[in-house]
Amino acid sequence: MNKKYAMAYIIDRCIDCKACMVSCKAEWNVPEDFFRTHIDQGLKKELHGKFRMDFLPSQCNHCDKAPCVTVCPTKASHNREDGIVYVDRSRCVGCKYCIPSCPYDARFYNHDLGVAEKCTFCLPRIADGLEPACATTCPGNVRVFGDINDPASEISMVLGAAKENKQKVWKLREDLGTLPNIYYIQK
Amino acid sequence: MVHQEAFEWYIAVYLFLAGVGAGSMVVAAVADMYDREKYLSFIKAASLIGMPLVSIGIFFLYIDLGQGMWKPWLLIFLFANPASAITWGTAILTIFTILSFIYGAYNLGYLKIGCSRCLNWLLIITGICTAGYTAVLLGSLKAIPFWHQTALPILFIISATSTGISGAMIVKLIFLKSDANIKPIETAHLYLIVLEIIMLIGMMLIALQGVPEMKYAAESLLFGDYAFLFWFLLVFTGLLVPAIAFGMEEAHKLHMKTKTVVTLEIMVLLGGYLMRYLIIHAGVYTKKFAEYIVR
């Protein structure tokens, strides 16, 4: 069976330290002012006037039906067989159309190279058998990366355990029909 | 809420120029089919701006490109994905530019063609596609709810036709110095501007009742950062003043000098550009989560 890479975030563990953002930037020389992964904060009012802050990491969702792949005129953005949505830099003309097409705002324009850029699940690293830089760096072990087609992989175990323990598992904006591959787990 | 930042004023200029060029050619082709002799000055004026403006628009698209600008051989890949609106647009623009060049050369007497009626029809169809496609380009992105609506292509086609008439009128009055009577086109222009006002009001009222992202986008135009540009330059200068002036002329209550007409047409063009600029800048991404953080 083909590999299908995905990532799960156990978001109760996220403390918004931004180590993932920094490691990604350092690993891939991401241009100034841009990040391939983000952590967003949400402030919620609870009972008795107390507030609660939620942290939600996000990155490219490597959607099975990615809008960026549909709208890319040159087919530079494409779905690889292992589930990764990849931008072929030698084909991208830099028309920027994919950037507003992404409902997760995961892409940005690299002014130096003149191409669209985003998370690649650290493709060269995983080819060497390493984990993506963000998953390796995360001190809280929020990010679990792996092949969800392999029942013995860590991510399959984590997702299975979450299901068994009736934890909340969801993906972002599934209503848009993009079939994303980043799982969010919350107790 | 996050505003999109990928598309900037270059794209607005392209949307505008493609609209003016396509609109003027469509109106010229329609007028040609009614009465070529009567509207000849308008048709010639439109021929002078149609293809050149669309080409300048394409030039703006080109300089907005990243890697494609300094590696132009990559542009052949623009035809690679039939699912992409940019692929459709590249095809439409290529066909329309060639057709409008032939039609322009024919009208200006450099070329003789057999079936001018066929050319008229082809120009009307590809011209409407050129003007409408610019909105389909934005509208096919469901990540931006304010763009993702059917009203947009209709608004863009109306605005393209209206600004196209304005562009050709300016050339006719200033460069061709023609005062030929083309009343029906002026009447049509008035109705198009009125329709555009109605469309904008409808779009804003609906957007204010829409999903939060759409409401936010509409509010940024109506009351937010873009309120001055929207109300003063687009609504007042670009639409209301020309509509009232043209309407009073239509009712024979006002007789305008050439200078005044040219000024009004420039105001319509300015409004047309701002409409594109504002819609581009009001693009707000659909929310990634917020309410999707479950407790």
CSV table of C-alpha atoms in Angstrom, one decimal:
chain,number,residue,atom,x,y,z
A,1,MET,CA,0.0,0.0,0.0
A,2,ASN,CA,1.1,3.5,-0.8
A,3,LYS,CA,2.4,5.7,2.0
A,4,LYS,CA,0.1,8.5,3.1
A,5,TYR,CA,1.8,11.0,5.2
A,6,ALA,CA,-0.3,13.0,7.7
A,7,MET,CA,0.2,14.9,11.0
A,8,ALA,CA,-1.8,14.9,14.2
A,9,TYR,CA,-1.6,17.8,16.7
A,10,ILE,CA,-2.4,16.9,20.3
A,11,ILE,CA,-3.4,20.5,20.9
A,12,ASP,CA,-3.9,20.3,24.7
A,13,ARG,CA,-0.1,20.2,24.8
A,14,CYS,CA,0.6,23.3,22.8
A,15,ILE,CA,2.0,26.1,25.0
A,16,ASP,CA,2.5,28.6,22.1
A,17,CYS,CA,6.3,28.5,22.4
A,18,LYS,CA,6.7,28.9,18.7
A,19,ALA,CA,9.7,26.5,18.5
A,20,CYS,CA,8.1,24.8,15.5
A,21,MET,CA,7.9,28.1,13.6
A,22,VAL,CA,11.5,28.8,14.4
A,23,SER,CA,12.8,25.3,13.5
A,24,CYS,CA,11.0,25.4,10.2
A,25,LYS,CA,12.4,28.7,9.4
A,26,ALA,CA,15.9,27.7,10.3
A,27,GLU,CA,15.7,24.4,8.4
A,28,TRP,CA,14.3,25.8,5.1
A,29,ASN,CA,15.6,29.3,5.0
A,30,VAL,CA,12.1,30.7,4.9
A,31,PRO,CA,12.1,34.4,3.8
A,32,GLU,CA,11.8,37.1,6.4
A,33,ASP,CA,8.3,37.9,7.6
A,34,PHE,CA,6.9,34.6,6.4
A,35,PHE,CA,6.3,31.2,8.1
A,36,ARG,CA,5.3,27.8,6.8
A,37,THR,CA,3.7,27.0,10.1
A,38,HIS,CA,1.7,29.2,12.5
A,39,ILE,CA,0.2,29.1,15.9
A,40,ASP,CA,-3.0,31.1,16.3
A,41,GLN,CA,-4.5,32.1,19.6
A,42,GLY,CA,-8.2,32.2,20.4
A,43,LEU,CA,-9.6,33.9,23.5
A,44,LYS,CA,-12.8,32.6,24.9
A,45,LYS,CA,-15.0,33.8,27.7
A,46,GLU,CA,-16.1,31.1,30.0
A,47,LEU,CA,-18.5,31.0,32.9
A,48,HIS,CA,-18.1,33.4,35.8
A,49,GLY,CA,-16.2,35.9,33.6
A,50,LYS,CA,-13.1,33.8,33.3
A,51,PHE,CA,-11.2,33.7,30.1
A,52,ARG,CA,-9.5,30.8,28.4
A,53,MET,CA,-6.9,30.9,25.7
A,54,ASP,CA,-6.6,28.2,23.1
A,55,PHE,CA,-3.6,27.7,20.9
A,56,LEU,CA,-4.0,26.2,17.5
A,57,PRO,CA,-1.0,25.3,15.4
A,58,SER,CA,-1.5,25.1,11.7
A,59,GLN,CA,0.4,24.5,8.5
A,60,CYS,CA,-0.3,23.2,5.0
A,61,ASN,CA,-3.0,20.6,5.4
A,62,HIS,CA,-1.8,18.6,2.4
A,63,CYS,CA,-5.4,18.2,1.3
A,64,ASP,CA,-6.5,15.3,-0.9
A,65,LYS,CA,-8.6,17.7,-2.9
A,66,ALA,CA,-6.4,20.7,-2.5
A,67,PRO,CA,-7.8,24.0,-4.1
A,68,CYS,CA,-4.2,25.1,-4.8
A,69,VAL,CA,-3.7,22.1,-7.0
A,70,THR,CA,-7.0,22.7,-8.8
A,71,VAL,CA,-6.2,26.4,-9.5
A,72,CYS,CA,-2.5,26.0,-10.4
A,73,PRO,CA,-2.3,26.6,-14.2
A,74,THR,CA,1.1,25.1,-14.6
A,75,LYS,CA,0.6,21.9,-12.5
A,76,ALA,CA,3.6,23.0,-10.4
A,77,SER,CA,1.4,22.4,-7.4
A,78,HIS,CA,0.5,18.7,-7.4
A,79,ASN,CA,-0.5,15.8,-5.1
A,80,ARG,CA,2.3,13.4,-4.7
A,81,GLU,CA,1.5,9.7,-4.3
A,82,ASP,CA,2.6,9.8,-0.7
A,83,GLY,CA,-0.1,12.4,0.0
A,84,ILE,CA,2.2,15.4,0.1
A,85,VAL,CA,1.0,18.5,-1.8
A,86,TYR,CA,4.2,19.7,-3.4
A,87,VAL,CA,5.2,22.8,-5.4
A,88,ASP,CA,7.6,22.1,-8.2
A,89,ARG,CA,9.8,25.2,-8.1
A,90,SER,CA,11.1,24.6,-11.6
A,91,ARG,CA,7.5,24.8,-13.1
A,92,CYS,CA,6.0,27.5,-10.9
A,93,VAL,CA,5.6,30.9,-12.8
A,94,GLY,CA,4.7,32.8,-9.6
A,95,CYS,CA,1.2,33.8,-10.7
A,96,LYS,CA,0.2,33.8,-6.9
A,97,TYR,CA,-3.3,32.3,-7.8
A,98,CYS,CA,-2.8,29.4,-5.3
A,99,ILE,CA,-2.1,31.8,-2.4
A,100,PRO,CA,-5.7,33.2,-2.0
A,101,SER,CA,-7.1,29.8,-3.1
A,102,CYS,CA,-6.0,28.2,0.2
A,103,PRO,CA,-8.6,28.3,2.9
A,104,TYR,CA,-5.9,27.6,5.5
A,105,ASP,CA,-3.8,30.6,4.4
A,106,ALA,CA,-0.8,28.2,4.3
A,107,ARG,CA,1.0,29.6,1.3
A,108,PHE,CA,3.0,32.8,0.7
A,109,TYR,CA,4.9,34.3,-2.1
A,110,ASN,CA,8.7,34.0,-2.0
A,111,HIS,CA,9.9,37.3,-3.4
A,112,ASP,CA,13.5,36.2,-3.9
A,113,LEU,CA,12.7,33.1,-5.9
A,114,GLY,CA,9.5,34.3,-7.5
A,115,VAL,CA,7.5,31.2,-6.6
A,116,ALA,CA,4.8,30.2,-4.2
A,117,GLU,CA,6.0,28.5,-1.1
A,118,LYS,CA,4.6,26.4,1.7
A,119,CYS,CA,5.2,23.4,4.0
A,120,THR,CA,6.5,20.3,2.3
A,121,PHE,CA,6.3,18.0,5.4
A,122,CYS,CA,10.1,18.4,5.2
A,123,LEU,CA,10.3,16.1,2.2
A,124,PRO,CA,14.1,15.8,2.1
A,125,ARG,CA,14.2,15.1,5.8
A,126,ILE,CA,11.6,12.3,5.6
A,127,ALA,CA,13.4,10.8,2.7
A,128,ASP,CA,16.3,10.5,5.0
A,129,GLY,CA,14.1,8.8,7.6
A,130,LEU,CA,13.9,11.8,9.8
A,131,GLU,CA,10.8,13.5,11.1
A,132,PRO,CA,9.8,17.0,10.0
A,133,ALA,CA,11.7,19.7,11.8
A,134,CYS,CA,8.6,21.0,13.6
A,135,ALA,CA,7.7,17.6,15.0
A,136,THR,CA,11.3,16.9,16.1
A,137,THR,CA,11.6,20.3,17.8
A,138,CYS,CA,8.3,20.6,19.5
A,139,PRO,CA,9.1,20.3,23.3
A,140,GLY,CA,5.5,19.4,24.2
A,141,ASN,CA,5.3,16.6,21.6
A,142,VAL,CA,2.3,18.2,20.1
A,143,ARG,CA,3.0,17.1,16.6
A,144,VAL,CA,2.9,13.5,15.6
A,145,PHE,CA,4.0,12.7,12.1
A,146,GLY,CA,3.7,9.5,10.1
A,147,ASP,CA,2.2,7.2,7.6
A,148,ILE,CA,-1.5,6.8,8.4
A,149,ASN,CA,-1.7,3.8,6.0
A,150,ASP,CA,0.7,1.9,8.3
A,151,PRO,CA,-1.3,0.7,11.4
A,152,ALA,CA,1.9,0.4,13.3
A,153,SER,CA,3.0,4.0,12.8
A,154,GLU,CA,2.9,6.4,15.8
A,155,ILE,CA,0.3,8.6,14.2
A,156,SER,CA,-2.0,5.6,13.6
A,157,MET,CA,-1.6,4.6,17.2
A,158,VAL,CA,-2.2,8.1,18.5
A,159,LEU,CA,-5.4,8.5,16.4
A,160,GLY,CA,-6.5,5.0,17.4
A,161,ALA,CA,-6.0,5.7,21.1
A,162,ALA,CA,-7.8,9.1,20.7
A,163,LYS,CA,-10.8,7.3,19.2
A,164,GLU,CA,-10.8,4.6,21.8
A,165,ASN,CA,-10.7,7.2,24.6
A,166,LYS,CA,-13.5,9.1,22.9
A,167,GLN,CA,-11.3,12.2,22.6
A,168,LYS,CA,-12.3,14.9,20.1
A,169,VAL,CA,-10.6,14.4,16.8
A,170,TRP,CA,-11.3,16.8,13.9
A,171,LYS,CA,-9.8,18.5,10.9
A,172,LEU,CA,-10.0,22.1,9.9
A,173,ARG,CA,-12.9,23.3,7.7
A,174,GLU,CA,-14.0,19.9,6.5
A,175,ASP,CA,-17.1,21.6,5.3
A,176,LEU,CA,-15.1,23.0,2.3
A,177,GLY,CA,-14.5,19.5,1.0
A,178,THR,CA,-10.8,19.8,0.8
A,179,LEU,CA,-10.1,16.5,2.6
A,180,PRO,CA,-7.3,17.9,4.7
A,181,ASN,CA,-4.7,15.6,6.3
A,182,ILE,CA,-3.9,17.4,9.6
A,183,TYR,CA,-5.7,15.9,12.5
A,184,TYR,CA,-6.5,17.8,15.7
A,185,ILE,CA,-6.9,15.9,18.9
A,186,GLN,CA,-8.3,17.4,22.1
A,187,LYS,CA,-9.2,15.7,25.3
B,1,MET,CA,-10.1,38.1,9.9
B,2,VAL,CA,-7.2,38.0,7.4
B,3,HIS,CA,-7.1,40.0,4.2
B,4,GLN,CA,-5.5,38.4,1.2
B,5,GLU,CA,-2.3,40.0,0.2
B,6,ALA,CA,-1.2,38.0,-2.8
B,7,PHE,CA,-3.2,40.0,-5.3
B,8,GLU,CA,-2.3,43.7,-5.4
B,9,TRP,CA,-2.9,46.7,-7.6
B,10,TYR,CA,-1.2,45.2,-10.6
B,11,ILE,CA,-4.0,42.7,-10.7
B,12,ALA,CA,-6.6,45.4,-10.3
B,13,VAL,CA,-5.0,47.3,-13.2
B,14,TYR,CA,-5.2,44.2,-15.3
B,15,LEU,CA,-8.8,43.5,-14.4
B,16,PHE,CA,-9.6,47.1,-15.2
B,17,LEU,CA,-7.7,47.3,-18.6
B,18,ALA,CA,-9.0,44.0,-19.8
B,19,GLY,CA,-12.5,45.2,-18.9
B,20,VAL,CA,-12.2,48.5,-20.8
B,21,GLY,CA,-10.6,46.9,-23.8
B,22,ALA,CA,-13.1,44.0,-24.0
B,23,GLY,CA,-16.1,46.2,-23.2
B,24,SER,CA,-15.2,48.7,-25.9
B,25,MET,CA,-14.8,46.0,-28.5
B,26,VAL,CA,-18.1,44.3,-27.5
B,27,VAL,CA,-20.0,47.5,-27.8
B,28,ALA,CA,-18.3,48.3,-31.1
B,29,ALA,CA,-19.2,44.9,-32.5
B,30,VAL,CA,-22.8,45.2,-31.3
B,31,ALA,CA,-23.1,48.8,-32.8
B,32,ASP,CA,-21.5,47.5,-36.0
B,33,MET,CA,-24.3,45.0,-36.4
B,34,TYR,CA,-27.0,47.6,-35.9
B,35,ASP,CA,-25.6,50.4,-38.2
B,36,ARG,CA,-22.0,50.5,-39.2
B,37,GLU,CA,-22.2,53.8,-40.9
B,38,LYS,CA,-23.9,55.6,-38.1
B,39,TYR,CA,-21.5,54.4,-35.4
B,40,LEU,CA,-18.4,54.3,-37.4
B,41,SER,CA,-16.6,57.0,-35.3
B,42,PHE,CA,-17.3,55.0,-32.2
B,43,ILE,CA,-16.2,51.8,-33.8
B,44,LYS,CA,-13.0,53.4,-34.9
B,45,ALA,CA,-12.4,54.8,-31.5
B,46,ALA,CA,-13.0,51.4,-29.8
B,47,SER,CA,-10.7,49.8,-32.3
B,48,LEU,CA,-7.9,52.2,-31.3
B,49,ILE,CA,-8.1,51.2,-27.6
B,50,GLY,CA,-9.5,47.6,-27.6
B,51,MET,CA,-6.5,45.5,-28.4
B,52,PRO,CA,-3.9,47.9,-27.0
B,53,LEU,CA,-5.6,48.2,-23.6
B,54,VAL,CA,-6.0,44.4,-23.3
B,55,SER,CA,-2.4,44.0,-24.2
B,56,ILE,CA,-1.2,46.5,-21.6
B,57,GLY,CA,-3.4,44.6,-19.1
B,58,ILE,CA,-1.7,41.4,-20.0
B,59,PHE,CA,1.7,43.2,-19.6
B,60,PHE,CA,0.7,44.0,-16.0
B,61,LEU,CA,-0.2,40.4,-15.5
B,62,TYR,CA,3.2,39.5,-16.8
B,63,ILE,CA,5.2,41.8,-14.6
B,64,ASP,CA,3.2,40.6,-11.6
B,65,LEU,CA,4.5,37.1,-12.2
B,66,GLY,CA,7.4,35.9,-10.2
B,67,GLN,CA,9.8,33.4,-11.8
B,68,GLY,CA,7.7,33.4,-15.0
B,69,MET,CA,8.8,36.9,-15.8
B,70,TRP,CA,12.5,36.1,-16.0
B,71,LYS,CA,12.0,32.6,-17.3
B,72,PRO,CA,9.4,33.3,-20.0
B,73,TRP,CA,9.7,29.8,-21.5
B,74,LEU,CA,7.8,28.5,-18.4
B,75,LEU,CA,4.7,30.4,-19.6
B,76,ILE,CA,3.9,27.5,-22.0
B,77,PHE,CA,2.9,25.6,-18.8
B,78,LEU,CA,0.0,28.1,-18.3
B,79,PHE,CA,-2.0,25.8,-20.6
B,80,ALA,CA,-1.1,22.7,-18.5
B,81,ASN,CA,-4.1,22.4,-16.2
B,82,PRO,CA,-7.6,22.6,-17.8
B,83,ALA,CA,-9.1,22.9,-14.3
B,84,SER,CA,-7.5,26.2,-13.6
B,85,ALA,CA,-9.2,29.5,-14.3
B,86,ILE,CA,-5.9,31.0,-15.3
B,87,THR,CA,-5.6,28.4,-18.1
B,88,TRP,CA,-9.1,29.4,-19.3
B,89,GLY,CA,-8.1,33.0,-19.1
B,90,THR,CA,-4.9,32.6,-21.0
B,91,ALA,CA,-6.8,30.9,-23.8
B,92,ILE,CA,-9.6,33.5,-23.8
B,93,LEU,CA,-7.1,36.4,-23.7
B,94,THR,CA,-5.0,34.9,-26.5
B,95,ILE,CA,-8.0,34.4,-28.8
B,96,PHE,CA,-9.6,37.8,-27.9
B,97,THR,CA,-6.4,39.7,-28.5
B,98,ILE,CA,-5.9,38.2,-31.9
B,99,LEU,CA,-9.6,38.8,-32.9
B,100,SER,CA,-9.6,42.4,-31.6
B,101,PHE,CA,-6.4,43.1,-33.5
B,102,ILE,CA,-7.9,41.8,-36.7
B,103,TYR,CA,-11.1,43.7,-36.1
B,104,GLY,CA,-9.2,46.9,-35.3
B,105,ALA,CA,-7.1,46.6,-38.4
B,106,TYR,CA,-10.3,46.1,-40.4
B,107,ASN,CA,-12.1,49.1,-38.9
B,108,LEU,CA,-9.1,51.4,-39.5
B,109,GLY,CA,-8.8,50.3,-43.1
B,110,TYR,CA,-5.6,48.3,-43.0
B,111,LEU,CA,-7.3,45.0,-43.7
B,112,LYS,CA,-10.2,43.6,-45.6
B,113,ILE,CA,-12.1,40.6,-44.3
B,114,GLY,CA,-14.9,38.4,-45.8
B,115,CYS,CA,-17.3,37.7,-43.0
B,116,SER,CA,-17.4,40.8,-40.8
B,117,ARG,CA,-20.6,39.5,-39.2
B,118,CYS,CA,-18.9,36.3,-38.0
B,119,LEU,CA,-16.1,38.4,-36.6
B,120,ASN,CA,-18.6,40.6,-34.8
B,121,TRP,CA,-20.2,37.6,-33.1
B,122,LEU,CA,-16.8,36.1,-32.2
B,123,LEU,CA,-15.8,39.4,-30.7
B,124,ILE,CA,-19.0,39.7,-28.7
B,125,ILE,CA,-18.6,36.2,-27.3
B,126,THR,CA,-14.9,36.3,-26.5
B,127,GLY,CA,-15.2,39.9,-25.3
B,128,ILE,CA,-17.9,39.0,-22.7
B,129,CYS,CA,-15.7,36.0,-21.8
B,130,THR,CA,-12.7,38.2,-21.3
B,131,ALA,CA,-14.6,40.7,-19.1
B,132,GLY,CA,-16.5,38.0,-17.2
B,133,TYR,CA,-13.5,35.7,-16.8
B,134,THR,CA,-11.7,38.3,-14.7
B,135,ALA,CA,-14.4,37.9,-12.1
B,136,VAL,CA,-14.6,34.1,-12.5
B,137,LEU,CA,-10.8,34.1,-11.7
B,138,LEU,CA,-11.6,35.6,-8.3
B,139,GLY,CA,-15.0,33.9,-7.9
B,140,SER,CA,-13.7,30.4,-8.2
B,141,LEU,CA,-11.7,30.7,-5.0
B,142,LYS,CA,-14.0,29.5,-2.2
B,143,ALA,CA,-11.4,30.5,0.4
B,144,ILE,CA,-12.5,34.1,-0.1
B,145,PRO,CA,-16.3,34.2,0.4
B,146,PHE,CA,-16.6,37.9,-0.7
B,147,TRP,CA,-15.3,36.9,-4.2
B,148,HIS,CA,-17.1,33.5,-4.3
B,149,GLN,CA,-20.4,34.8,-5.5
B,150,THR,CA,-22.2,34.8,-8.9
B,151,ALA,CA,-22.9,38.6,-8.7
B,152,LEU,CA,-19.2,39.3,-9.4
B,153,PRO,CA,-19.0,38.3,-13.1
B,154,ILE,CA,-22.2,40.1,-13.8
B,155,LEU,CA,-20.9,43.2,-12.0
B,156,PHE,CA,-17.6,43.0,-13.9
B,157,ILE,CA,-19.3,42.6,-17.3
B,158,ILE,CA,-21.6,45.6,-16.7
B,159,SER,CA,-18.6,47.7,-15.4
B,160,ALA,CA,-16.5,46.5,-18.4
B,161,THR,CA,-19.1,47.5,-20.9
B,162,SER,CA,-19.7,50.8,-19.2
B,163,THR,CA,-16.0,51.7,-18.9
B,164,GLY,CA,-15.4,50.4,-22.4
B,165,ILE,CA,-18.0,52.9,-23.7
B,166,SER,CA,-16.2,55.6,-21.6
B,167,GLY,CA,-12.8,54.8,-23.0
B,168,ALA,CA,-14.0,54.8,-26.6
B,169,MET,CA,-16.0,58.0,-26.1
B,170,ILE,CA,-12.9,59.8,-24.8
B,171,VAL,CA,-10.9,58.7,-27.9
B,172,LYS,CA,-13.8,59.6,-30.2
B,173,LEU,CA,-14.2,63.1,-28.7
B,174,ILE,CA,-10.5,64.0,-28.2
B,175,PHE,CA,-8.5,62.2,-30.8
B,176,LEU,CA,-11.0,61.6,-33.6
B,177,LYS,CA,-12.7,64.9,-32.8
B,178,SER,CA,-15.9,63.4,-34.0
B,179,ASP,CA,-19.3,64.8,-32.9
B,180,ALA,CA,-21.3,62.2,-34.7
B,181,ASN,CA,-24.6,61.5,-33.0
B,182,ILE,CA,-24.4,58.1,-31.2
B,183,LYS,CA,-27.3,58.7,-28.8
B,184,PRO,CA,-28.3,55.0,-28.4
B,185,ILE,CA,-24.8,54.2,-27.0
B,186,GLU,CA,-25.0,57.1,-24.6
B,187,THR,CA,-28.4,56.0,-23.4
B,188,ALA,CA,-27.1,52.4,-23.0
B,189,HIS,CA,-24.2,53.8,-21.0
B,190,LEU,CA,-26.6,55.6,-18.6
B,191,TYR,CA,-28.5,52.4,-18.0
B,192,LEU,CA,-25.3,50.4,-17.5
B,193,ILE,CA,-24.2,52.8,-14.8
B,194,VAL,CA,-27.6,52.7,-13.1
B,195,LEU,CA,-27.5,48.9,-13.3
B,196,GLU,CA,-24.0,48.9,-11.8
B,197,ILE,CA,-25.2,51.1,-8.9
B,198,ILE,CA,-28.1,48.7,-8.3
B,199,MET,CA,-25.8,45.6,-8.5
B,200,LEU,CA,-23.4,47.2,-5.9
B,201,ILE,CA,-26.2,48.1,-3.5
B,202,GLY,CA,-27.6,44.5,-3.8
B,203,MET,CA,-24.2,43.0,-3.4
B,204,MET,CA,-23.5,45.1,-0.3
B,205,LEU,CA,-26.9,44.4,1.3
B,206,ILE,CA,-26.5,40.7,0.7
B,207,ALA,CA,-22.8,40.6,1.9
B,208,LEU,CA,-23.9,42.4,5.2
B,209,GLN,CA,-26.2,39.5,5.9
B,210,GLY,CA,-23.7,36.9,4.7
B,211,VAL,CA,-21.2,34.7,6.5
B,212,PRO,CA,-18.9,36.6,8.9
B,213,GLU,CA,-16.0,36.9,6.5
B,214,MET,CA,-18.3,38.4,3.8
B,215,LYS,CA,-19.8,40.8,6.3
B,216,TYR,CA,-16.4,41.9,7.4
B,217,ALA,CA,-15.3,42.5,3.8
B,218,ALA,CA,-18.4,44.5,3.1
B,219,GLU,CA,-17.9,46.5,6.3
B,220,SER,CA,-14.3,47.3,5.5
B,221,LEU,CA,-15.5,48.9,2.2
B,222,LEU,CA,-18.6,50.6,3.7
B,223,PHE,CA,-17.2,51.8,7.0
B,224,GLY,CA,-13.6,50.7,7.4
B,225,ASP,CA,-10.3,51.4,5.9
B,226,TYR,CA,-11.6,51.7,2.3
B,227,ALA,CA,-14.7,53.8,3.1
B,228,PHE,CA,-13.3,57.0,1.6
B,229,LEU,CA,-12.2,55.3,-1.6
B,230,PHE,CA,-15.5,53.4,-1.8
B,231,TRP,CA,-17.9,56.2,-1.0
B,232,PHE,CA,-16.2,59.2,-2.5
B,233,LEU,CA,-14.2,57.9,-5.5
B,234,LEU,CA,-16.2,54.9,-6.5
B,235,VAL,CA,-19.8,55.6,-5.5
B,236,PHE,CA,-20.0,59.4,-5.7
B,237,THR,CA,-17.4,60.3,-8.4
B,238,GLY,CA,-17.4,57.2,-10.4
B,239,LEU,CA,-21.1,56.3,-10.4
B,240,LEU,CA,-23.5,58.8,-9.0
B,241,VAL,CA,-22.3,62.0,-10.6
B,242,PRO,CA,-22.0,60.5,-14.1
B,243,ALA,CA,-25.4,58.8,-13.7
B,244,ILE,CA,-27.1,62.1,-12.7
B,245,ALA,CA,-25.3,64.1,-15.4
B,246,PHE,CA,-26.0,61.5,-18.2
B,247,GLY,CA,-29.6,61.1,-16.9
B,248,MET,CA,-30.2,64.9,-17.0
B,249,GLU,CA,-28.8,65.0,-20.5
B,250,GLU,CA,-31.0,62.2,-21.5
B,251,ALA,CA,-34.0,64.1,-20.2
B,252,HIS,CA,-32.8,67.2,-22.2
B,253,LYS,CA,-32.4,69.2,-19.0
B,254,LEU,CA,-28.7,69.6,-19.5
B,255,HIS,CA,-26.5,70.2,-22.4
B,256,MET,CA,-22.9,69.3,-21.9
B,257,LYS,CA,-19.8,70.5,-23.6
B,258,THR,CA,-17.3,68.1,-24.9
B,259,LYS,CA,-14.9,68.9,-22.0
B,260,THR,CA,-17.6,68.1,-19.5
B,261,VAL,CA,-18.4,64.8,-21.2
B,262,VAL,CA,-14.8,63.8,-21.3
B,263,THR,CA,-14.4,64.7,-17.6
B,264,LEU,CA,-17.4,62.5,-16.7
B,265,GLU,CA,-16.1,59.6,-18.8
B,266,ILE,CA,-12.7,59.9,-17.0
B,267,MET,CA,-14.7,59.7,-13.7
B,268,VAL,CA,-16.4,56.6,-14.9
B,269,LEU,CA,-13.1,55.0,-15.8
B,270,LEU,CA,-11.7,56.0,-12.4
B,271,GLY,CA,-14.7,54.4,-10.7
B,272,GLY,CA,-14.2,51.3,-12.8
B,273,TYR,CA,-10.6,51.0,-11.7
B,274,LEU,CA,-11.5,51.6,-8.0
B,275,MET,CA,-14.2,49.0,-8.2
B,276,ARG,CA,-11.6,46.3,-9.1
B,277,TYR,CA,-9.1,47.7,-6.7
B,278,LEU,CA,-11.5,47.7,-3.8
B,279,ILE,CA,-12.9,44.2,-4.5
B,280,ILE,CA,-9.4,42.8,-4.7
B,281,HIS,CA,-8.4,44.4,-1.4
B,282,ALA,CA,-11.6,43.5,0.4
B,283,GLY,CA,-10.8,39.8,-0.2
B,284,VAL,CA,-11.0,38.3,3.3
B,285,TYR,CA,-10.0,34.6,3.9
B,286,THR,CA,-12.6,32.3,5.2
B,287,LYS,CA,-11.8,31.5,8.8
B,288,LYS,CA,-9.5,28.6,9.5
B,289,PHE,CA,-11.0,27.8,12.8
B,290,ALA,CA,-12.1,30.1,15.7
B,291,GLU,CA,-15.5,28.4,16.1
B,292,TYR,CA,-13.8,25.1,15.2
B,293,ILE,CA,-11.8,25.0,18.5
B,294,VAL,CA,-14.1,22.7,20.3
B,295,ARG,CA,-14.4,22.6,24.1
